[in-house]
Every structure is written in structure tokens, then in C-alpha cells.
């Protein structure tokens, strides 16, 4: 008992909160939340990079393609992207699509659009002299991008990336509306079962979300420091 | 080595290069001077196609820059370019700044490229800085590394766009010294600069630009002793006055 609250509902269901029915059943809870976040994170990093590079390409068609995708997605609420994927993907790909993958695709599409803007801004923010120096030595524009511009741009983007990832971790909670048993869904289930402790349950998952996001932010600070350019002594 | 024939260039309505005719022979050192905005940077930037020309003919090392099928990357590999702002790669060490292009373009092994880079660092007096990062170097040191980076590709031509203008006065000498040695070694060089001492000592020819045209073109003795145009006289008076 803490301040009149009874957290035994949490301790009684601890493993269910963290891993769902795993290993007897599918992974759920915090484990599934992290899984959804990390997989979508990796995929939207790639998606954001591709869309971002297209948007600074010298080819007009590529620029047009990326801006169409980006503008369309940015004009939609995430919830709608999830619904679209939920109904559209099985129709397109058959029933092989699990609900978890539906969420991953939706989150990836959505986050890629925002990440691509970060990538574009990062690339455009590198002084023109860097590209000029690189191509003056005979490197192609692609090589200049790969060896000179992107490595510098990516470092500058780390804080914005982490922002985006932290919102994505929280966005995974929307997966509960299509029945994916991630943390929020599990909390809702337990709450529906016991009916007596909503405050305790939702305080607990709030703390969990906070801890995960906090850990990611700290990780990025550490990464930033490690990658900082050697400063003058 | 470099031949301009009736070259024009516009930035929108601005006529930046107006009927440029110029021939630079192999081994020649040419200094380009003139007031700010007269088109000096644009002129040398056309030589490696950082600025494409709009009209006329420009032939560099036997390659025609007005031809679409000319392999520009291949041409650029033969030309070193040194910028006013150095433009070293801040995320790479001094050594990697120099070895990148030889490894990626000339397919040199790391060992070959590093040996060459170390020899060049020795030549510019910076052997002990091989593992430093650009932000740890003074402006003069950065510019000398930039020169070494250009030389690492064994270029046939070296272009310099005001290489000492961004430097503190006490660092100008060390960079000019490297450039003088290079000039004496027989490198073909075009140098945009107002360092008249350098021009007098090592250049074969001085070019004076004004409003996008080459107004005057003469050996240094002649240019300094009796410039023909009023604009050039005015310019020389300004640049050689004790105020500078
Ligand atoms: N990328 C550009 N776009 C538009 N105008 C430019 C550009 N670069 C240079 N100019 C203009 O062209 C003129 C010549 O510039 P520049 O060649 O840099 O002169 P200089 O090097 O002699 O000072 C200047 O008026 C300058 O403002
Ligand atoms: Mg200039």
C-alpha cells in the first residue's frame, strides 16, 4: 500500500505486463512495445534516409516522388494511417499480415515522412564548400554525399532523431486499438478483468513509458558526446 | 594546358564573365587580381566546372568543358583546388582528409595512400599533425593540409582562390612559402590573390580583372611598373598603400 493505493495488482501480474504470455504464448507487454518500437525505428531510419536523399536529389522525378509521399502522410493523423493499413494491407497482401506488422508498417510510413525532413534539413545544413571540396578532388556527387556530407549530417541529426523515436515509442500505444497486446493493451485487459485498480495500473504503465523514453534520451546524449568532433585543446 | 576562347557566363542578368580569352601553358604560374566582385572566383571555378560556362569554349588538359560527354569527375581529379575557407572535412583526421580521394578514385591501397600523404605532410611542414582533426589546427595549418589534400591526387594543375584571405596576418607567410615551393617545382598554377609579393617573386604573368573582363595581362615587372589602365593603377595604389 502506497498512499492508499494498492499496487499488488501490478506485482501479481508483473510478468504479464512485461512479456505477455511469452514464452508459452506470443510476446506482449513491454517486450512487444519495445519490439514494435525498435523494428519500426530501424525501418523508418532507412525510410527517412531514402525519402530524404530523394528530396535533395538532382533528379526532378525523385524529388517529386518523395515530396508527394511526405506531404500525403504528414496530412494524416497517425490513427488514420493505422486504420488504413489495418484494412488495406490484408486486402493487398492476403491474410499473412499480423496485426503487429500492420502497426510496424504504419509507424514506419508515418515516422519515415518526418525523419526524411530531418535528413533533408541535416544535409542542406552542411556548408556548400564541403561538397565543392569533395567533388573538386574528383569524387562523384554520390561519393561526396556518402563519405563527406552524410556522416556530418547524421551526427547533427541525432537529437532530432531521438525526439522522433521517443514519440514513436509512445505512438506504439495506439497499437492497442487494433488488438495488439502491447503494454497499453495489456493494461486495459488487466483493468477490465480486475475493475478495481485503474489508477495503480495506469500510474505503473506511465512510469514504464517514462523510463523507456528517458533511457533513450540519455543514450542519445551519450552517443552525441562520443561522436562530437575533437574540439581544440 | 588551359585555354579560354570567348567565354561568357551570366548569373541571371549579371554578366560575370565577359568574353574571356586566356591561354595558360604547362608549368606557368598566373596570378589573378582585381576588385571584389570582378569575377576572379568565377573565372577559376569554371576551370574545374564548379561553375559551368554559358558560351564560348574552354579546354583544360585536352578536355573540352563545353562538350556534354566530357567526364568532369575525371577532369577534376587532375586539378587541385584550394579554397579561401579551406573546406577540410571536419569529421575526418588530417591523414584521412588527404587519403580519401586517392583511395576512392585512384584505387590506391591504404598503405600507398598514407605513405604519399605523410610525404606531403612533411613537405608542408605538418608531419606531427597526421592524427589531428581540422578543428584542432590553426587557419594556416588547415590551409597547408588543404594544399596537401589537393596534391595527393598528383594533379596537373593547382588552382587557388584567395588562399590567404581568411588567415591571420602571422599565418600568411607559412602558406605562401608552401605555394612558392610548389611554383618553383614547376606546377601549373592559377592563383587568385592580392599578395603582390608572391606575384612579383614567382608568377610569370599577372591578370587584372574588372567587371568580368580581363583588362590587363602582363609579366609582373611590367604590371607593377607601368599598368596601362587607370582602373589597374587605382587598384595597385590601393593594394600597395601603407594602409594595407
Ligand atoms: N552563385 C552566384 N549566384 C549569383 N551571383 C553570384 C554567384 N557567385 C558570384 N556571384 C556574383 O558574381 C560576381 C562575381 O563574383 P566573384 O567571381 O565571386 O568575384 P570575385 O571573386 O572577383 O570577388 C559578384 O557580383 C557576385 O556577387
Ligand atoms: Mg572571390
CSV table of C-alpha atoms and ligand atoms in Angstrom, one decimal:
chain,number,residue,atom,x,y,z
A,1,UNK,CA,0.0,0.0,0.0
A,2,UNK,CA,1.4,3.4,-1.0
A,3,UNK,CA,-0.6,6.4,-0.2
A,4,UNK,CA,-3.8,4.4,-0.2
A,5,UNK,CA,-3.0,2.8,-3.5
A,6,UNK,CA,-2.7,-1.0,-3.8
A,7,UNK,CA,0.0,-2.0,-6.3
A,8,UNK,CA,-0.4,-5.7,-5.7
A,9,UNK,CA,-2.4,-5.8,-8.9
A,10,UNK,CA,0.9,-4.8,-10.6
A,11,UNK,CA,3.1,-7.2,-8.8
A,12,UNK,CA,0.6,-10.1,-9.3
A,13,UNK,CA,0.7,-9.5,-13.0
A,14,UNK,CA,4.3,-8.4,-13.4
A,15,UNK,CA,5.4,-10.9,-15.9
A,16,UNK,CA,2.2,-10.3,-17.9
A,17,UNK,CA,2.9,-6.6,-18.0
A,18,UNK,CA,6.5,-7.2,-19.2
A,19,UNK,CA,6.3,-10.1,-21.6
A,20,UNK,CA,2.6,-11.1,-22.0
A,21,UNK,CA,2.1,-14.8,-22.4
A,22,UNK,CA,5.7,-15.4,-23.6
A,23,UNK,CA,7.2,-18.0,-23.7
A,24,UNK,CA,4.1,-20.1,-23.8
A,25,UNK,CA,2.2,-17.7,-26.0
A,26,UNK,CA,3.2,-14.7,-28.1
A,27,UNK,CA,5.3,-11.8,-26.7
A,28,UNK,CA,3.3,-9.0,-25.3
A,29,UNK,CA,3.5,-6.0,-22.9
A,30,UNK,CA,6.7,-4.0,-22.5
A,31,UNK,CA,8.6,-6.6,-24.6
A,32,UNK,CA,6.2,-6.2,-27.5
A,33,UNK,CA,6.2,-2.4,-27.1
A,34,UNK,CA,10.0,-2.4,-27.4
A,35,UNK,CA,9.9,-4.8,-30.3
A,36,UNK,CA,7.4,-2.7,-32.2
A,37,UNK,CA,9.4,0.5,-31.5
A,38,UNK,CA,12.8,-0.9,-32.3
A,39,UNK,CA,11.8,-2.6,-35.5
A,40,UNK,CA,9.8,0.4,-36.7
A,41,UNK,CA,12.7,2.6,-35.6
A,42,UNK,CA,15.2,0.7,-37.7
A,43,UNK,CA,12.9,0.6,-40.7
A,44,UNK,CA,11.9,4.3,-40.5
A,45,UNK,CA,15.6,5.2,-40.2
A,46,UNK,CA,16.1,3.6,-43.6
A,47,UNK,CA,12.8,5.0,-45.0
A,48,UNK,CA,13.7,8.5,-43.7
A,49,UNK,CA,17.1,8.3,-45.3
A,50,UNK,CA,15.8,7.1,-48.6
A,51,UNK,CA,13.0,9.8,-48.8
A,52,UNK,CA,15.4,12.4,-47.5
A,53,UNK,CA,18.0,11.6,-50.1
A,54,UNK,CA,15.4,11.6,-52.8
A,55,UNK,CA,14.2,15.1,-51.7
A,56,UNK,CA,17.7,16.5,-52.2
A,57,UNK,CA,18.4,14.6,-55.4
A,58,UNK,CA,19.3,16.3,-58.6
A,59,UNK,CA,16.6,14.2,-60.3
A,60,UNK,CA,13.3,16.0,-60.5
A,61,UNK,CA,11.2,12.8,-60.6
A,62,UNK,CA,12.7,11.6,-57.4
A,63,UNK,CA,12.2,14.9,-55.7
A,64,UNK,CA,8.5,14.9,-56.8
A,65,UNK,CA,8.0,11.3,-55.7
A,66,UNK,CA,9.4,11.9,-52.2
A,67,UNK,CA,7.5,15.2,-51.7
A,68,UNK,CA,4.2,13.6,-52.7
A,69,UNK,CA,4.7,10.8,-50.2
A,70,UNK,CA,5.9,13.1,-47.4
A,71,UNK,CA,3.1,15.6,-47.9
A,72,UNK,CA,0.4,12.9,-48.1
A,73,UNK,CA,1.5,11.3,-44.9
A,74,UNK,CA,2.1,14.5,-43.0
A,75,UNK,CA,-1.5,15.5,-43.8
A,76,UNK,CA,-2.9,12.4,-42.0
A,77,UNK,CA,-3.3,11.6,-38.3
A,78,UNK,CA,-1.3,8.5,-37.3
A,79,UNK,CA,-4.5,6.8,-36.1
A,80,UNK,CA,-5.9,7.1,-39.7
A,81,UNK,CA,-2.7,5.6,-41.1
A,82,UNK,CA,-3.1,2.7,-38.8
A,83,UNK,CA,-6.7,2.1,-39.8
A,84,UNK,CA,-5.8,2.4,-43.5
A,85,UNK,CA,-3.0,-0.2,-43.0
A,86,UNK,CA,-5.3,-2.4,-41.0
A,87,UNK,CA,-7.9,-2.6,-43.7
A,88,UNK,CA,-5.7,-2.1,-46.7
A,89,UNK,CA,-2.7,-4.4,-46.1
A,90,UNK,CA,-4.7,-7.7,-45.7
A,91,UNK,CA,-6.7,-6.8,-48.8
A,92,UNK,CA,-3.4,-6.3,-50.7
A,93,UNK,CA,-1.2,-8.9,-49.3
A,94,UNK,CA,-3.7,-11.6,-48.1
A,95,UNK,CA,-4.2,-12.6,-44.5
A,96,UNK,CA,-0.5,-13.3,-43.9
A,97,UNK,CA,-0.1,-9.9,-42.3
A,98,UNK,CA,-0.2,-10.0,-38.5
A,99,UNK,CA,-1.6,-7.0,-36.5
A,100,UNK,CA,1.9,-6.3,-35.2
A,101,UNK,CA,3.3,-6.0,-38.7
A,102,UNK,CA,0.4,-3.8,-39.6
A,103,UNK,CA,1.4,-1.5,-36.8
A,104,UNK,CA,5.0,-1.6,-37.8
A,105,UNK,CA,4.2,-0.7,-41.4
A,106,UNK,CA,2.0,2.2,-40.3
A,107,UNK,CA,4.5,3.5,-37.8
A,108,UNK,CA,7.3,3.2,-40.3
A,109,UNK,CA,5.5,5.0,-43.0
A,110,UNK,CA,4.4,7.8,-40.6
A,111,UNK,CA,7.8,8.2,-39.0
A,112,UNK,CA,9.8,8.0,-42.2
A,113,UNK,CA,7.9,11.0,-43.5
A,114,UNK,CA,9.0,13.1,-40.5
A,115,UNK,CA,12.5,11.6,-40.5
A,116,UNK,CA,13.0,12.5,-44.1
A,117,UNK,CA,12.5,16.2,-43.3
A,118,UNK,CA,15.2,15.8,-40.6
A,119,UNK,CA,17.5,14.2,-43.0
A,120,UNK,CA,16.9,16.8,-45.7
A,121,UNK,CA,17.5,19.7,-43.2
A,122,UNK,CA,20.6,17.9,-42.0
A,123,UNK,CA,22.0,17.6,-45.5
A,124,UNK,CA,21.1,21.1,-46.6
A,125,UNK,CA,22.7,22.4,-43.4
A,126,UNK,CA,26.2,21.2,-44.3
A,127,UNK,CA,28.1,24.1,-45.9
A,128,UNK,CA,28.3,24.0,-49.7
A,129,UNK,CA,32.1,24.2,-49.5
A,130,UNK,CA,32.2,20.6,-48.3
A,131,UNK,CA,30.6,19.2,-51.4
A,132,UNK,CA,32.7,21.6,-53.5
A,133,UNK,CA,35.9,20.4,-51.9
A,134,UNK,CA,34.9,16.8,-52.3
A,135,UNK,CA,33.9,17.0,-56.0
A,136,UNK,CA,37.0,19.1,-56.7
A,137,UNK,CA,39.1,16.1,-55.8
A,138,UNK,CA,37.3,14.1,-58.4
A,139,UNK,CA,34.7,12.4,-56.2
A,140,UNK,CA,31.2,12.0,-57.8
A,141,UNK,CA,28.2,13.7,-56.2
A,142,UNK,CA,27.2,10.3,-54.8
A,143,UNK,CA,30.6,9.7,-53.2
A,144,UNK,CA,30.6,13.2,-51.8
A,145,UNK,CA,27.2,12.6,-50.2
A,146,UNK,CA,28.3,9.2,-48.8
A,147,UNK,CA,31.7,10.0,-47.5
A,148,UNK,CA,31.5,13.7,-46.7
A,149,UNK,CA,28.0,15.0,-46.3
A,150,UNK,CA,26.0,12.2,-44.7
A,151,UNK,CA,28.5,11.4,-41.9
A,152,UNK,CA,28.5,15.0,-40.8
A,153,UNK,CA,24.7,15.4,-41.3
A,154,UNK,CA,23.8,12.3,-39.4
A,155,UNK,CA,25.8,13.4,-36.4
A,156,UNK,CA,23.9,16.7,-36.3
A,157,UNK,CA,20.6,14.9,-36.7
A,158,UNK,CA,21.0,12.6,-33.6
A,159,UNK,CA,19.0,14.8,-31.3
A,160,UNK,CA,16.1,15.2,-33.7
A,161,UNK,CA,16.1,11.5,-34.5
A,162,UNK,CA,15.9,10.7,-30.8
A,163,UNK,CA,12.9,13.1,-30.5
A,164,UNK,CA,11.2,11.3,-33.3
A,165,UNK,CA,12.0,7.9,-31.8
A,166,UNK,CA,10.7,8.9,-28.4
A,167,UNK,CA,7.4,10.0,-29.9
A,168,UNK,CA,7.3,6.7,-31.8
A,169,UNK,CA,7.7,4.7,-28.6
A,170,UNK,CA,4.7,6.5,-27.2
A,171,UNK,CA,2.8,6.1,-30.5
A,172,UNK,CA,3.1,2.3,-30.3
A,173,UNK,CA,0.4,2.5,-27.6
A,174,UNK,CA,-2.0,3.2,-30.5
A,175,UNK,CA,-1.5,-0.4,-31.5
A,176,UNK,CA,-3.9,-1.4,-28.7
A,177,UNK,CA,-6.9,-0.2,-30.9
A,178,UNK,CA,-6.2,-3.0,-33.4
A,179,UNK,CA,-5.8,-5.6,-30.7
A,180,UNK,CA,-2.0,-5.9,-30.5
A,181,UNK,CA,-1.1,-6.9,-27.0
A,182,UNK,CA,1.5,-4.3,-26.3
A,183,UNK,CA,1.8,-2.5,-22.9
A,184,UNK,CA,-1.3,-0.3,-23.1
A,185,UNK,CA,-3.5,-3.2,-24.4
A,186,UNK,CA,-2.3,-5.4,-21.5
A,187,UNK,CA,-3.0,-2.7,-19.0
A,188,UNK,CA,-6.5,-2.3,-20.4
A,189,UNK,CA,-7.1,-6.1,-20.3
A,190,UNK,CA,-6.0,-6.3,-16.7
A,191,UNK,CA,-8.0,-3.3,-15.8
A,192,UNK,CA,-11.1,-4.8,-17.4
A,193,UNK,CA,-10.5,-8.1,-15.5
A,194,UNK,CA,-10.0,-6.7,-12.0
A,195,UNK,CA,-12.0,-3.5,-12.4
A,196,UNK,CA,-10.7,-2.2,-9.0
A,197,UNK,CA,-7.3,-0.6,-9.6
A,198,UNK,CA,-7.3,1.6,-12.7
A,199,UNK,CA,-5.2,4.3,-11.0
A,200,UNK,CA,-2.5,1.9,-9.9
A,201,UNK,CA,-2.4,0.2,-13.3
A,202,UNK,CA,-2.1,3.4,-15.3
A,203,UNK,CA,0.4,5.0,-13.0
A,204,UNK,CA,2.5,1.9,-13.4
A,205,UNK,CA,2.5,2.0,-17.2
A,206,UNK,CA,3.0,5.7,-17.3
A,207,UNK,CA,6.2,5.1,-15.3
A,208,UNK,CA,7.3,2.4,-17.7
A,209,UNK,CA,6.8,4.6,-20.7
A,210,UNK,CA,8.7,7.4,-19.0
A,211,UNK,CA,11.6,5.1,-18.1
A,212,UNK,CA,11.9,3.8,-21.7
A,213,UNK,CA,11.8,7.3,-23.2
A,214,UNK,CA,14.2,8.7,-20.6
A,215,UNK,CA,16.6,5.8,-21.3
A,216,UNK,CA,16.6,6.5,-25.0
A,217,UNK,CA,17.2,10.2,-24.5
A,218,UNK,CA,20.1,9.5,-22.2
A,219,UNK,CA,21.5,7.0,-24.7
A,220,UNK,CA,21.4,9.7,-27.4
A,221,UNK,CA,23.2,12.2,-25.2
A,222,UNK,CA,25.9,9.7,-24.6
A,223,UNK,CA,26.1,9.0,-28.3
A,224,UNK,CA,26.3,12.7,-29.1
A,225,UNK,CA,29.2,13.1,-26.7
A,226,UNK,CA,31.0,10.1,-28.1
A,227,UNK,CA,30.6,11.4,-31.7
A,228,UNK,CA,31.4,15.0,-31.0
A,229,UNK,CA,34.2,16.4,-33.2
A,230,UNK,CA,37.5,16.6,-31.4
A,231,UNK,CA,37.5,20.1,-30.1
A,232,UNK,CA,40.5,22.3,-30.0
A,233,UNK,CA,42.5,21.6,-26.9
B,1,UNK,CA,47.1,23.4,-70.6
B,2,UNK,CA,44.1,25.7,-70.1
B,3,UNK,CA,42.5,27.7,-72.9
B,4,UNK,CA,39.6,30.1,-72.7
B,5,UNK,CA,38.1,31.1,-76.1
B,6,UNK,CA,35.4,33.8,-76.0
B,7,UNK,CA,34.0,32.5,-72.7
B,8,UNK,CA,30.9,34.1,-71.2
B,9,UNK,CA,29.0,33.5,-68.1
B,10,UNK,CA,25.9,35.0,-66.5
B,11,UNK,CA,24.3,34.7,-63.1
B,12,UNK,CA,20.8,35.6,-64.1
B,13,UNK,CA,21.2,39.1,-65.6
B,14,UNK,CA,24.7,39.6,-64.2
B,15,UNK,CA,27.3,39.2,-66.8
B,16,UNK,CA,30.1,37.8,-64.6
B,17,UNK,CA,32.5,36.6,-67.3
B,18,UNK,CA,32.5,38.7,-70.4
B,19,UNK,CA,34.4,37.4,-73.4
B,20,UNK,CA,37.4,35.8,-71.6
B,21,UNK,CA,40.3,34.8,-73.8
B,22,UNK,CA,43.2,33.3,-71.9
B,23,UNK,CA,45.9,30.7,-72.5
B,24,UNK,CA,47.9,29.2,-69.6
B,25,UNK,CA,50.8,26.9,-70.6
B,26,UNK,CA,52.0,23.9,-68.6
B,27,UNK,CA,54.3,25.0,-65.8
B,28,UNK,CA,53.1,28.5,-65.9
B,29,UNK,CA,52.2,30.4,-62.7
B,30,UNK,CA,49.5,33.0,-63.2
B,31,UNK,CA,48.2,35.4,-60.6
B,32,UNK,CA,44.7,36.8,-61.0
B,33,UNK,CA,43.9,40.1,-59.2
B,34,UNK,CA,41.2,42.7,-59.4
B,35,UNK,CA,38.5,44.4,-57.3
B,36,UNK,CA,36.0,42.4,-55.3
B,37,UNK,CA,33.1,41.1,-57.4
B,38,UNK,CA,35.1,41.4,-60.7
B,39,UNK,CA,34.7,37.7,-61.4
B,40,UNK,CA,38.0,36.2,-60.3
B,41,UNK,CA,36.5,33.4,-58.3
B,42,UNK,CA,34.0,32.6,-61.0
B,43,UNK,CA,36.9,32.5,-63.5
B,44,UNK,CA,38.9,29.9,-61.8
B,45,UNK,CA,35.9,28.0,-60.7
B,46,UNK,CA,34.9,27.5,-64.4
B,47,UNK,CA,38.2,25.6,-64.9
B,48,UNK,CA,37.1,22.6,-62.9
B,49,UNK,CA,33.5,23.1,-63.8
B,50,UNK,CA,32.3,24.2,-60.3
B,51,UNK,CA,30.7,27.0,-62.4
B,52,UNK,CA,29.7,25.8,-65.8
B,53,UNK,CA,30.2,28.3,-68.6
B,54,UNK,CA,27.3,29.6,-70.8
B,55,UNK,CA,29.1,30.5,-74.0
B,56,UNK,CA,32.4,30.0,-75.7
B,57,UNK,CA,35.0,27.3,-75.5
B,58,UNK,CA,37.1,26.1,-72.5
B,59,UNK,CA,39.7,23.4,-73.0
B,60,UNK,CA,41.5,22.1,-69.9
B,61,UNK,CA,44.2,19.4,-70.2
B,62,UNK,CA,42.8,18.5,-73.7
B,63,UNK,CA,39.3,18.1,-72.4
B,64,UNK,CA,36.5,20.3,-73.8
B,65,UNK,CA,34.3,21.5,-70.9
B,66,UNK,CA,31.6,22.7,-73.3
B,67,UNK,CA,31.1,19.1,-74.5
B,68,UNK,CA,28.4,17.1,-72.8
B,69,UNK,CA,30.3,13.8,-73.0
B,70,UNK,CA,33.4,15.1,-71.2
B,71,UNK,CA,34.0,13.2,-68.0
B,72,UNK,CA,34.0,16.0,-65.5
B,73,UNK,CA,34.9,13.8,-62.5
B,74,UNK,CA,38.0,12.6,-64.3
B,75,UNK,CA,39.0,16.1,-65.2
B,76,UNK,CA,38.5,17.3,-61.6
B,77,UNK,CA,40.8,14.5,-60.4
B,78,UNK,CA,43.6,16.2,-62.4
B,79,UNK,CA,43.1,19.6,-60.8
B,80,UNK,CA,43.7,20.5,-57.2
B,81,UNK,CA,41.5,23.3,-55.8
B,82,UNK,CA,42.3,25.3,-52.7
B,83,UNK,CA,39.5,27.4,-51.2
B,84,UNK,CA,39.6,30.6,-49.2
B,85,UNK,CA,37.8,28.8,-46.4
B,86,UNK,CA,40.0,25.7,-46.5
B,87,UNK,CA,36.9,23.4,-46.5
B,88,UNK,CA,38.7,20.5,-44.8
B,89,UNK,CA,36.4,17.6,-43.8
B,90,UNK,CA,35.8,18.2,-40.0
B,91,UNK,CA,34.8,14.6,-39.3
B,92,UNK,CA,38.0,13.1,-40.7
B,93,UNK,CA,41.6,13.2,-39.4
B,94,UNK,CA,44.2,15.1,-41.3
B,95,UNK,CA,45.5,11.9,-42.8
B,96,UNK,CA,42.1,10.7,-43.9
B,97,UNK,CA,41.3,14.2,-45.4
B,98,UNK,CA,44.3,13.6,-47.7
B,99,UNK,CA,43.9,9.9,-48.4
B,100,UNK,CA,40.2,9.8,-49.2
B,101,UNK,CA,40.3,10.7,-52.8
B,102,UNK,CA,43.4,8.7,-53.8
B,103,UNK,CA,41.9,5.6,-52.3
B,104,UNK,CA,38.4,6.1,-53.7
B,105,UNK,CA,39.4,7.4,-57.2
B,106,UNK,CA,42.9,6.2,-57.9
B,107,UNK,CA,42.2,2.9,-56.1
B,108,UNK,CA,45.3,3.2,-54.0
B,109,UNK,CA,45.7,0.9,-51.1
B,110,UNK,CA,45.6,2.5,-47.6
B,111,UNK,CA,49.3,1.9,-47.3
B,112,UNK,CA,50.2,3.6,-50.5
B,113,UNK,CA,47.9,6.5,-49.9
B,114,UNK,CA,49.2,7.0,-46.4
B,115,UNK,CA,52.8,6.9,-47.5
B,116,UNK,CA,52.1,9.6,-50.1
B,117,UNK,CA,50.0,11.6,-47.6
B,118,UNK,CA,52.9,11.5,-45.0
B,119,UNK,CA,55.4,12.7,-47.6
B,120,UNK,CA,53.1,15.6,-48.5
B,121,UNK,CA,52.5,16.5,-44.8
B,122,UNK,CA,56.3,16.6,-44.5
B,123,UNK,CA,56.5,18.9,-47.5
B,124,UNK,CA,54.0,21.3,-45.9
B,125,UNK,CA,55.7,21.0,-42.5
B,126,UNK,CA,52.9,19.2,-40.7
B,127,UNK,CA,54.1,15.7,-40.2
B,128,UNK,CA,53.2,15.7,-36.5
B,129,UNK,CA,49.6,16.6,-37.2
B,130,UNK,CA,48.7,13.5,-39.1
B,131,UNK,CA,46.1,12.3,-36.5
B,132,UNK,CA,44.8,15.7,-35.6
B,133,UNK,CA,41.3,16.9,-36.6
B,134,UNK,CA,40.8,20.1,-38.6
B,135,UNK,CA,39.3,21.9,-35.6
B,136,UNK,CA,42.5,21.4,-33.7
B,137,UNK,CA,44.6,23.3,-36.3
B,138,UNK,CA,45.2,26.9,-36.9
B,139,UNK,CA,44.0,28.5,-40.1
B,140,UNK,CA,47.4,28.4,-41.6
B,141,UNK,CA,47.8,24.8,-40.7
B,142,UNK,CA,44.4,23.9,-42.2
B,143,UNK,CA,45.2,25.7,-45.4
B,144,UNK,CA,48.5,23.8,-45.7
B,145,UNK,CA,46.6,20.5,-45.2
B,146,UNK,CA,44.2,21.6,-47.9
B,147,UNK,CA,47.1,22.1,-50.2
B,148,UNK,CA,48.4,18.6,-49.4
B,149,UNK,CA,45.0,17.2,-50.0
B,150,UNK,CA,45.0,18.8,-53.5
B,151,UNK,CA,48.5,17.5,-54.2
B,152,UNK,CA,47.6,13.9,-53.1
B,153,UNK,CA,45.9,13.3,-56.5
B,154,UNK,CA,49.1,14.2,-58.4
B,155,UNK,CA,47.3,17.0,-60.2
B,156,UNK,CA,48.5,18.6,-63.4
B,157,UNK,CA,47.0,22.0,-62.3
B,158,UNK,CA,46.6,23.6,-59.0
B,159,UNK,CA,44.0,26.4,-58.5
B,160,UNK,CA,44.0,28.7,-55.5
B,161,UNK,CA,41.1,31.1,-54.7
B,162,UNK,CA,42.4,33.7,-52.3
B,163,UNK,CA,44.1,31.1,-50.2
B,164,UNK,CA,45.4,33.6,-47.6
B,165,UNK,CA,42.5,36.0,-47.3
B,166,UNK,CA,40.9,34.2,-44.4
B,167,UNK,CA,44.1,33.9,-42.4
B,168,UNK,CA,45.5,36.0,-39.6
B,169,UNK,CA,48.5,38.0,-40.9
B,170,UNK,CA,51.1,36.0,-39.0
B,171,UNK,CA,50.0,32.8,-40.8
B,172,UNK,CA,50.0,34.1,-44.3
B,173,UNK,CA,53.8,33.6,-44.7
B,174,UNK,CA,53.8,29.9,-44.0
B,175,UNK,CA,51.1,29.2,-46.6
B,176,UNK,CA,52.7,31.5,-49.2
B,177,UNK,CA,56.0,29.6,-48.6
B,178,UNK,CA,54.4,26.3,-49.5
B,179,UNK,CA,52.9,27.8,-52.6
B,180,UNK,CA,56.2,29.3,-53.6
B,181,UNK,CA,57.9,26.0,-53.3
B,182,UNK,CA,55.2,24.4,-55.4
B,183,UNK,CA,55.6,27.1,-58.1
B,184,UNK,CA,59.3,26.6,-58.2
B,185,UNK,CA,58.8,22.8,-58.6
B,186,UNK,CA,57.1,23.5,-62.0
B,187,UNK,CA,53.4,23.1,-61.1
B,188,UNK,CA,50.9,24.8,-63.4
B,189,UNK,CA,49.1,27.2,-61.1
B,190,UNK,CA,46.4,29.9,-61.2
B,191,UNK,CA,46.3,31.9,-58.0
B,192,UNK,CA,43.6,34.5,-57.2
B,193,UNK,CA,45.4,36.6,-54.7
B,194,UNK,CA,46.3,40.1,-53.7
B,195,UNK,CA,49.6,39.0,-52.3
B,196,UNK,CA,51.7,41.2,-54.6
B,197,UNK,CA,55.0,40.0,-53.1
B,198,UNK,CA,54.1,36.4,-54.1
B,199,UNK,CA,53.1,37.6,-57.5
B,200,UNK,CA,56.3,39.5,-58.0
B,201,UNK,CA,58.5,36.7,-56.8
B,202,UNK,CA,57.1,33.6,-58.5
B,203,UNK,CA,54.4,34.4,-61.1
B,204,UNK,CA,55.1,34.5,-64.8
B,205,UNK,CA,52.0,36.6,-65.5
B,206,UNK,CA,49.5,38.8,-63.8
B,207,UNK,CA,46.0,39.1,-64.9
B,208,UNK,CA,43.9,42.1,-63.8
B,209,UNK,CA,40.1,41.6,-63.9
B,210,UNK,CA,37.4,44.2,-63.8
B,211,UNK,CA,33.7,43.8,-64.4
B,212,UNK,CA,34.0,40.3,-65.8
B,213,UNK,CA,36.7,41.1,-68.3
B,214,UNK,CA,40.4,40.7,-68.4
B,215,UNK,CA,41.5,44.3,-68.5
B,216,UNK,CA,45.2,43.7,-68.3
B,217,UNK,CA,47.6,40.8,-68.7
B,218,UNK,CA,51.4,41.3,-68.3
B,219,UNK,CA,54.6,39.9,-66.7
B,220,UNK,CA,54.8,41.1,-63.0
B,221,UNK,CA,57.7,43.6,-63.6
B,222,UNK,CA,55.7,45.3,-66.4
B,223,UNK,CA,52.4,45.2,-64.5
B,224,UNK,CA,53.8,46.8,-61.4
B,225,UNK,CA,56.0,49.4,-63.2
B,226,UNK,CA,53.5,50.7,-65.7
B,227,UNK,CA,50.0,49.4,-65.6
B,228,UNK,CA,48.1,50.6,-68.7
B,229,UNK,CA,44.6,51.2,-67.5
B,230,UNK,CA,43.5,53.7,-64.9
B,231,UNK,CA,41.5,51.0,-63.1
B,232,UNK,CA,44.6,48.9,-62.6
B,233,UNK,CA,46.6,51.9,-61.5
B,234,UNK,CA,43.9,52.8,-59.0
B,235,UNK,CA,43.8,49.2,-57.8
B,236,UNK,CA,47.5,48.9,-57.4
B,237,UNK,CA,47.7,52.1,-55.5
B,238,UNK,CA,45.1,50.9,-53.1
B,239,UNK,CA,46.6,47.5,-52.6
B,240,UNK,CA,50.2,48.6,-52.2
B,241,UNK,CA,49.4,51.6,-49.9
B,242,UNK,CA,50.7,51.5,-46.4
B,243,UNK,CA,47.2,51.1,-45.2
B,244,UNK,CA,47.3,47.5,-46.3
C,1,LIG,N1,26.3,31.7,-57.3
C,1,LIG,C1,26.1,33.0,-57.6
C,1,LIG,N2,24.9,33.5,-57.9
C,1,LIG,C2,24.7,34.8,-58.2
C,1,LIG,N3,25.6,35.7,-58.3
C,1,LIG,C3,26.9,35.3,-58.0
C,1,LIG,C4,27.2,34.0,-57.6
C,1,LIG,N4,28.5,33.9,-57.4
C,1,LIG,C5,29.0,35.1,-57.6
C,1,LIG,N5,28.0,36.0,-57.9
C,1,LIG,C6,28.2,37.4,-58.3
C,1,LIG,O1,29.1,37.4,-59.4
C,1,LIG,C7,30.0,38.5,-59.3
C,1,LIG,C8,31.4,38.0,-59.4
C,1,LIG,O2,31.7,37.2,-58.3
C,1,LIG,P1,33.1,36.5,-58.0
C,1,LIG,O3,33.5,35.7,-59.1
C,1,LIG,O4,33.0,35.8,-56.7
C,1,LIG,O5,34.0,37.8,-57.8
C,1,LIG,P2,35.4,37.9,-57.1
C,1,LIG,O6,36.0,36.6,-56.7
C,1,LIG,O7,36.3,38.7,-58.0
C,1,LIG,O8,35.2,38.8,-55.8
C,1,LIG,C9,29.7,39.2,-58.0
C,1,LIG,O9,28.9,40.3,-58.3
C,1,LIG,C10,28.9,38.2,-57.2
C,1,LIG,O10,28.0,38.8,-56.3
C,2,LIG,MG1,36.4,35.7,-54.9
